[in-house]
Short mmCIF file of C-alpha atoms in Angstrom, two decimals:
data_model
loop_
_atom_site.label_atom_id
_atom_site.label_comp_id
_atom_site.label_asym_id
_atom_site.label_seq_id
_atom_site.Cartn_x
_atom_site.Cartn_y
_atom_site.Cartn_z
CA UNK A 1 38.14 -59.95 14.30
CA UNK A 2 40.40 -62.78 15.76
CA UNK A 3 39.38 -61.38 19.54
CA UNK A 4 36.01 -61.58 18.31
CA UNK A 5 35.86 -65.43 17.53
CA UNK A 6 37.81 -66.61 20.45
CA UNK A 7 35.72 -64.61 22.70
CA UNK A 8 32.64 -66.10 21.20
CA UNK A 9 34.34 -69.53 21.34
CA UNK A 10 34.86 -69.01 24.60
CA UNK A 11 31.35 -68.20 25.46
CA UNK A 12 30.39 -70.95 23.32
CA UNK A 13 32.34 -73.60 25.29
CA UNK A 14 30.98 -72.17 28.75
CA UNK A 15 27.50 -72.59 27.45
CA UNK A 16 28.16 -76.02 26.54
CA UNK A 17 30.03 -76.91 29.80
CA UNK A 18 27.05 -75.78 31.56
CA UNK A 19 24.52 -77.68 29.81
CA UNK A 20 26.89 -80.51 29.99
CA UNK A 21 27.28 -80.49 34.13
CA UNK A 22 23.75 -79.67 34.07
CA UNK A 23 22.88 -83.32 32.51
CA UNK A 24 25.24 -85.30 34.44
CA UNK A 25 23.20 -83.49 37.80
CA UNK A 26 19.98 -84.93 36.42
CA UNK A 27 21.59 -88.25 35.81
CA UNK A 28 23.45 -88.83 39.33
CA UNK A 29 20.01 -87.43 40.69
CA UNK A 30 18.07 -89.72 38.93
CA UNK A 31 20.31 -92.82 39.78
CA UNK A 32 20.19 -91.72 43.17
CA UNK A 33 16.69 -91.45 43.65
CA UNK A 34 15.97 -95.29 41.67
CA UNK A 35 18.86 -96.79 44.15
CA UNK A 36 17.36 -95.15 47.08
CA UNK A 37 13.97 -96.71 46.24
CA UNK A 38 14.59 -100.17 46.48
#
């Protein structure tokens, strides 16, 4: 049972490092594109 939970801890913290890197992406993208506007 104790494999169990750190494997689905595991999977838990890759899902939320993803979602994570994906926001930062948007917001570098999004600062990039209002900087390059001007």
């Amino acid at each position: 049972a104790e494999e169990l939970i750190n494997n689905l801890s595991r999977i838990m913290n890759r899902a939320r490092q993803d979602s994570i890197t994906t926001e930062i992406m948007e917001i570098v993208g999004g600062a990039e594109a209002m900087s390059s506007g001007n």
